[in-house]
Coordinates of C-alpha atoms in Angstrom, one line a residue:
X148 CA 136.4 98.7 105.3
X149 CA 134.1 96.9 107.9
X150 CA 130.6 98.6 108.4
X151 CA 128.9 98.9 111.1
X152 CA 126.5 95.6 109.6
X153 CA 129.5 93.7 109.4
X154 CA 129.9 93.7 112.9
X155 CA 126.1 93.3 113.7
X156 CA 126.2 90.1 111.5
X157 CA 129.1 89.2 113.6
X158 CA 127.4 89.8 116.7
X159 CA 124.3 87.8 116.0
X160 CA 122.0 91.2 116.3
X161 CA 120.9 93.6 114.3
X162 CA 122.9 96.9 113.4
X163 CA 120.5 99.3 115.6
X164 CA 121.9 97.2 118.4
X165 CA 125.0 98.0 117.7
X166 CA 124.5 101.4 117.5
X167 CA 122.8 102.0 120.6
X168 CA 126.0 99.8 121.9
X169 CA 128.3 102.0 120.9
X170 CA 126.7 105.5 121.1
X171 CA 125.5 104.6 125.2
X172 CA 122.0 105.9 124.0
X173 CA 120.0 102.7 125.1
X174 CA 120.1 100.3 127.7
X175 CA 121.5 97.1 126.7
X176 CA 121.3 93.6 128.1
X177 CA 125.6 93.0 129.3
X178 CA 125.8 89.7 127.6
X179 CA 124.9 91.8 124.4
X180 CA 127.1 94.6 125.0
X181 CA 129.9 91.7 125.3
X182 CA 128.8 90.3 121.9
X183 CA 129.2 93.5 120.0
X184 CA 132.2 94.8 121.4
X185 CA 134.2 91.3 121.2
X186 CA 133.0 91.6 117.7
X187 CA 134.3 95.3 117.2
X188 CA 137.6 94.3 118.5
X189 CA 137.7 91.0 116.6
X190 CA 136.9 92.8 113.2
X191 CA 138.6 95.9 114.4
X192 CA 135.7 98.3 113.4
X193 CA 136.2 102.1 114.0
X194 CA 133.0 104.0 113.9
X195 CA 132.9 107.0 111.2
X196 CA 133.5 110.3 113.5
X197 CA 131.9 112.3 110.4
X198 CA 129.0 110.4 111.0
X199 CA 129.3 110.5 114.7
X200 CA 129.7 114.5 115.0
X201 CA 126.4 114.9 112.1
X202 CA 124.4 112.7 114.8
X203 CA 124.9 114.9 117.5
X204 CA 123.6 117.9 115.6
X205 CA 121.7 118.9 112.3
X206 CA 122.8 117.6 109.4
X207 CA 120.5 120.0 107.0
X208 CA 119.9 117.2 104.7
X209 CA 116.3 115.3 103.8
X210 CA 116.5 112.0 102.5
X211 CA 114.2 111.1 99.9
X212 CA 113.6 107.3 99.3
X213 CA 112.5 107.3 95.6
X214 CA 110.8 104.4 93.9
X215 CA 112.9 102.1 91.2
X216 CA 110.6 100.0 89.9
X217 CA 109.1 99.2 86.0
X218 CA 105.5 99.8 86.9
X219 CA 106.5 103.0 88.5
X220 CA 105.5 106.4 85.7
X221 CA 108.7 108.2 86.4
X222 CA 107.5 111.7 85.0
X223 CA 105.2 111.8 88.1
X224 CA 107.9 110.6 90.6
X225 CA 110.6 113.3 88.7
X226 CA 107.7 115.8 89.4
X227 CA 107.8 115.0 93.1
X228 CA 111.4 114.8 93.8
X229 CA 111.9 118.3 92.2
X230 CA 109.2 119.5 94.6
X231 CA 110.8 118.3 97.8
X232 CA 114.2 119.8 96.6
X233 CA 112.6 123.1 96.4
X234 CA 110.3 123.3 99.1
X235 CA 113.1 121.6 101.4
X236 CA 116.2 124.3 99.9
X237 CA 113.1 127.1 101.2
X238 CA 114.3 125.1 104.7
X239 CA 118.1 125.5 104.2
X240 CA 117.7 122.1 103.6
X241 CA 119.5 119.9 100.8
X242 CA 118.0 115.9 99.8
X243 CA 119.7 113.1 99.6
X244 CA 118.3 110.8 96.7
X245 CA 117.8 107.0 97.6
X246 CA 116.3 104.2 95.9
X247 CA 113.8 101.7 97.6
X248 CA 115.2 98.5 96.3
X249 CA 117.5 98.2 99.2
X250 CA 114.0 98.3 101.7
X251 CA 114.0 98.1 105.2
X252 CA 117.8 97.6 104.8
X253 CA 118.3 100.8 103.2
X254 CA 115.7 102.8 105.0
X255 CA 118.3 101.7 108.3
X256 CA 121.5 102.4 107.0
X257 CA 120.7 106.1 106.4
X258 CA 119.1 106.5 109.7
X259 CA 122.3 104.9 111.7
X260 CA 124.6 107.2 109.5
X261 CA 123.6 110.2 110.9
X262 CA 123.6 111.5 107.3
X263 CA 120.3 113.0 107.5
X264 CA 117.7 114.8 109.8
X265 CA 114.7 113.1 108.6
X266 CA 113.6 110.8 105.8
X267 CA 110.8 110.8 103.5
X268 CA 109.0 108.3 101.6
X269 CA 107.4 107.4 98.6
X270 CA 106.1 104.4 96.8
X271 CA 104.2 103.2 99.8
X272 CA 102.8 100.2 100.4
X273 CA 100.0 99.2 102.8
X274 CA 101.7 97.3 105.0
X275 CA 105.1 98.5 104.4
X276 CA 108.1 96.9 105.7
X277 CA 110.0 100.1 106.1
X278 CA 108.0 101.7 108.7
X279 CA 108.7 99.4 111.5
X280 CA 112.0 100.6 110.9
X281 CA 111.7 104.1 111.1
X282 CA 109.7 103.2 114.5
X283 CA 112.1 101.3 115.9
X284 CA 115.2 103.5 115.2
X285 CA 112.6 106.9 116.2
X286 CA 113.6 108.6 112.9
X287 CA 111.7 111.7 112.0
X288 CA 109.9 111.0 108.8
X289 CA 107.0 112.1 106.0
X290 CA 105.3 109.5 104.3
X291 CA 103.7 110.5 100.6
X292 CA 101.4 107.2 100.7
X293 CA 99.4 105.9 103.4
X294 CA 99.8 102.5 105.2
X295 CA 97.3 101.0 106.7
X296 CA 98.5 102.0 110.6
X297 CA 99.7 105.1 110.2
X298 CA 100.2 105.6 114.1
X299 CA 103.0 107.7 114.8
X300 CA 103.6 109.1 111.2
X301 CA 103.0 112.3 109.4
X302 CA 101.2 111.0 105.9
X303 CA 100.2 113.0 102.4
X304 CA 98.5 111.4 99.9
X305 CA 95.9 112.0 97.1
X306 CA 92.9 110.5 98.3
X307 CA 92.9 107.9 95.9
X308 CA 89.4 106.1 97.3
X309 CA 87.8 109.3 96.2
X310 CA 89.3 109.5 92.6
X311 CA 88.6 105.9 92.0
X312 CA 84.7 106.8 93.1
X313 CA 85.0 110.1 91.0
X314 CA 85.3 108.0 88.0
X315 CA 82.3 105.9 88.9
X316 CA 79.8 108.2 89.3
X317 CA 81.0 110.2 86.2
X318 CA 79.9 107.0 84.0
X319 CA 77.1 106.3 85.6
X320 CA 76.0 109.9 85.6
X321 CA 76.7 109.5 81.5
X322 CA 74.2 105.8 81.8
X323 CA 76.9 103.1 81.4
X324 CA 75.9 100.6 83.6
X325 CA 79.2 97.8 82.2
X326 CA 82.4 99.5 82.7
X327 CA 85.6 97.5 83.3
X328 CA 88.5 99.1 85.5
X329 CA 92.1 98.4 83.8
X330 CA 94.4 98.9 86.7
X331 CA 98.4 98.1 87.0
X332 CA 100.2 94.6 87.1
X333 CA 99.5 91.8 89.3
X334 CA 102.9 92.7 90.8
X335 CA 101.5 96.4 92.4
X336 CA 98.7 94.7 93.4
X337 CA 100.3 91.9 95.1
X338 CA 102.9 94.2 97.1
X339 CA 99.8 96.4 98.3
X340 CA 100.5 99.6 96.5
X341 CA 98.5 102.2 98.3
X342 CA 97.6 104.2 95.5
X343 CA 96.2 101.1 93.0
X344 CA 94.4 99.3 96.2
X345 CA 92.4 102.3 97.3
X346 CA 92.1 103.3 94.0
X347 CA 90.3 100.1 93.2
X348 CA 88.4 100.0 97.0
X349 CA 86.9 103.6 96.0
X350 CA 85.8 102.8 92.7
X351 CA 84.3 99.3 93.8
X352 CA 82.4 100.7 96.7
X353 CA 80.8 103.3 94.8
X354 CA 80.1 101.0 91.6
X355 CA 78.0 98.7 94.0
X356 CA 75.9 101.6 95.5
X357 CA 75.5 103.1 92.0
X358 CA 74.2 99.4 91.0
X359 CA 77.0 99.2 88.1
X360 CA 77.9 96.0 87.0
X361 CA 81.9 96.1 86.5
X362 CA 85.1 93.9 86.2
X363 CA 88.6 94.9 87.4
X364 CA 91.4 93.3 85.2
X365 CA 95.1 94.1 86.2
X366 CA 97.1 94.8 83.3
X367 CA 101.3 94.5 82.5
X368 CA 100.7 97.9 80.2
X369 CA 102.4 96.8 76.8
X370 CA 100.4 96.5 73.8
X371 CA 100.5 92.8 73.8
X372 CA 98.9 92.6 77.3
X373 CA 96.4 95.2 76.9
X374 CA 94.5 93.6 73.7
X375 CA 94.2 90.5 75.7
X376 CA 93.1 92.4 78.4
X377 CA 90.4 94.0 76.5
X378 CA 90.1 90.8 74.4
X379 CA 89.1 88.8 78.1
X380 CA 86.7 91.6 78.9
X381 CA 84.7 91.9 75.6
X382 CA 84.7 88.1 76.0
X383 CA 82.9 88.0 79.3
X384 CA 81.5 91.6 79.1
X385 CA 80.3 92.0 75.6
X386 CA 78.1 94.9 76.8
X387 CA 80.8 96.9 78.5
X388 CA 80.4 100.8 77.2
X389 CA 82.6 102.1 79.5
X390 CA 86.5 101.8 80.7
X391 CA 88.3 103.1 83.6
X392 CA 91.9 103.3 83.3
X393 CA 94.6 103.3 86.0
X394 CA 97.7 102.2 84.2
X395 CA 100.0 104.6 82.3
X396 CA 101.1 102.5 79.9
X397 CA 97.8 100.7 78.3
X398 CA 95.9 104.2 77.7
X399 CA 97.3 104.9 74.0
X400 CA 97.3 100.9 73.4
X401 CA 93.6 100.9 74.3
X402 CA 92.5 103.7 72.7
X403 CA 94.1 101.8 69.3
X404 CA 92.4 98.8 69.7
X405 CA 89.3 100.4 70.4
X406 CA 89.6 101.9 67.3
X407 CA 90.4 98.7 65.7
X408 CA 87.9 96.9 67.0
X409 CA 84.9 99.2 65.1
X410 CA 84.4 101.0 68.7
X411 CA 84.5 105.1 68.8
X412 CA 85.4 106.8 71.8
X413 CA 83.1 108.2 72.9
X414 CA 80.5 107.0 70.7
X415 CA 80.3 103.3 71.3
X416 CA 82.6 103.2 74.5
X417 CA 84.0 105.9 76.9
X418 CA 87.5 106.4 78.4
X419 CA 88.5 107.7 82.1
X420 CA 92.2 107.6 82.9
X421 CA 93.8 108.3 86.4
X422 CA 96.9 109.9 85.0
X423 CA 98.2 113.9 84.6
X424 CA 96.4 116.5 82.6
X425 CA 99.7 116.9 80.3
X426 CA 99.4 112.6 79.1
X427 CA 95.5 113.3 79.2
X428 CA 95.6 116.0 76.8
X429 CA 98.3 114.7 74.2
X430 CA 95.9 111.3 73.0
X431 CA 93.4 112.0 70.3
X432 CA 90.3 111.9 71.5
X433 CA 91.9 113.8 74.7
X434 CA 91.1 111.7 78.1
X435 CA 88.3 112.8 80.5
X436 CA 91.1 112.1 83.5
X437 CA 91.0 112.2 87.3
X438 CA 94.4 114.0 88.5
X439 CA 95.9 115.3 91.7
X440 CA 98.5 117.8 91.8
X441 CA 101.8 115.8 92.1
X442 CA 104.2 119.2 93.2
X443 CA 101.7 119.6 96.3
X444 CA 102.6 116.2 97.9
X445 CA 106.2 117.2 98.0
X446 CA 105.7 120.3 99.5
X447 CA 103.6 118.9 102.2
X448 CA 105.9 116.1 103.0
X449 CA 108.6 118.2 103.4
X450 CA 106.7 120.7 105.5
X451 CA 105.8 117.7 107.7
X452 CA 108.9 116.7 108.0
X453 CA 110.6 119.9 109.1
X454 CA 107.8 120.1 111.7
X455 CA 108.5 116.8 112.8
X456 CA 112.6 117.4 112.8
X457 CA 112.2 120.7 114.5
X458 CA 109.8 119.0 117.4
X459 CA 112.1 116.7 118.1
X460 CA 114.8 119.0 118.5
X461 CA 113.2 121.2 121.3
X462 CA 112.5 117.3 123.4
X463 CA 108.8 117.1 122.2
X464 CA 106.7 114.6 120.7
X465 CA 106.0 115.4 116.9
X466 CA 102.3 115.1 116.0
X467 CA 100.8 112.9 113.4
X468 CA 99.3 114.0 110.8
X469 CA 97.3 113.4 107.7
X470 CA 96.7 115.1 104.5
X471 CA 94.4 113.9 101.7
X472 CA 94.6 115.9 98.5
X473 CA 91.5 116.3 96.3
X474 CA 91.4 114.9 93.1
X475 CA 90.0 116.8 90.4
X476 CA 87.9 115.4 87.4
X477 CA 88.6 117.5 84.6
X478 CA 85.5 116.4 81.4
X479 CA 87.4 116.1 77.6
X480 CA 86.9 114.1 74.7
X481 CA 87.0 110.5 75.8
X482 CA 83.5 110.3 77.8
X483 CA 80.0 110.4 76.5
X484 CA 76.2 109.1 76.9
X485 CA 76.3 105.6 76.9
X486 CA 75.1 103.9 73.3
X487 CA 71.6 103.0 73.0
X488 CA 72.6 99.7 72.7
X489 CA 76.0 97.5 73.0
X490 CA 78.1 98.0 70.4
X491 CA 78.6 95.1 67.9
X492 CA 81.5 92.8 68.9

């Protein structure tokens, strides 16, 4: 069956193009116009009237781009789908499950479809190469992240700067003046994750005014690559008495090779993991842990998105908006006074 990308590729422009060809919404240069319909009569493309008819009213659907990736801690992104399917089902509304590995691409195809009223995102990055996207095709959207130019979109998010500060001041406020900060891959930093970027930014600012001296390491989160990781840090910081943690994966394999390495938590060393209360409280010593509640950013996106689908349906312009959750820091076993002196190494 020839899509409607088919005949953009045929055309030499890009399947919005083609759309606003077709559908008379936009004004379009007549040598263009001449393109795309040769090439719809060429590859003899016949626009979906399903698709047609759900454009020209409410479809009742929310898509929900979810994140397929191996750094990604699915619990927490199963927690947040099943919110927006609630809250959106409270909006007559069903959701429409689709994963990011498609990107821009795929953030497009659902938005020419017609399929669904509004779209919501998750997983993203700072300078995301969805949004121009949504911009360009003027699709109603929530974002759970926040970009770095957010102009024009409705945004929740924990704020991660403040949890990343959070666990600063809490080992400071304990003594520990060498902590090292175990964050995710070099992959989620290199693609400017939101959440491990300002993460990072939060807990680096306030390090530096608290006069901490720190390292940051990114870490893959197997066993394997967490004893080197700690390995390179006791190497260069001997003295370190106190770990942040912002990877899933390497909290039970560091708290082994503490152990194993003659260092009780929190004796000799203390532990603070950004991570939910129900993977804090299952390790033995259970985590001091900075969390957010991951149900409330599906709510809110959802609620943003309904306002923004609902604006736009009365011929007005949807406001931005922004909402930073609050993360909380909830004290357990892992944290204590720093040692009097560095533990042997």
């Amino acid at each position: 069956m020839v899509t409607l990308a088919d005949v953009a590729r045929h055309a030499g422009v890009s399947a919005s193009t083609v759309s606003y060809v077709l559908s008379g919404k936009r004004t379009i240069s007549e040598e263009t116009r001449r393109r795309v319909e040769h090439a719809v009569a060429e590859l003899g493309y016949h626009p979906n009237a399903r698709a047609r008819a759900l454009a020209a009213r409410r479809s009742h659907i929310v898509a929900l781009v979810v994140p397929l990736r191996s750094d990604v801690y699915v619990p927490i992104m199963m927690q947040i789908a099943i919110s927006v399917t609630i809250a959106a089902r409270q909006h007559g509304y069903d959701v429409l499950l689709i994963t990011n590995d498609e990107g821009p691409e795929g953030v497009r195809r659902v938005a020419l479809s017609g399929l669904a009223d509004g779209v919501i995102l998750m997983d993203v990055e700072l300078d995301d190469k969805r949004i121009p996207v949504l911009r360009e095709l003027g699709t109603q959207a929530a974002l759970i992240g926040l970009p770095d130019d957010r102009a024009g979109l409705s945004c929740v998010d924990h704020d991660f700067a403040a949890a990343g500060a959070m666990c600063a001041d809490h080992l400071a406020d304990l003594g520990h003046r060498e902590i090292a900060f175990i964050g995710y891959g070099t992959g989620t930093y290199q693609r400017h994750a939101g959440y491990a970027e300002r993460t990072l930014a939060g807990f680096r600012k306030r390090a530096e005014e608290r006069g901490l001296r720190f390292v940051h390491r990114p870490c893959e989160g197997t066993y394997e690559s967490t004893a080197g990781t700690l390995a390179r840090i006791l190497s260069d910081r001997p003295g370190t008495t106190g770990f942040v943690v912002q990877n899933e994966g390497a909290i039970g394999p560091l708290l082994s090779l503490l152990r194993t390495s003659g260092r009780t938590v929190p004796e000799d060393a203390s532990v603070v993991a950004l991570c939910p209360e129900m993977l804090a409280e299952q390790y033995a010593p259970s985590l001091t842990a900075v969390t957010g509640p991951a149900q409330e950013l599906g709510r809110v996106a959802v609620e943003h998105v309904m306002k923004r689908i609902t604006a736009a349906g009365r011929g007005q312009r949807p406001d931005d908006e922004l909402v930073l959750l609050s993360p909380v820091l909830t004290v357990r076993e892992s944290t204590g006074p720093a040692p009097e002196r560095d533990p042997e190494t």
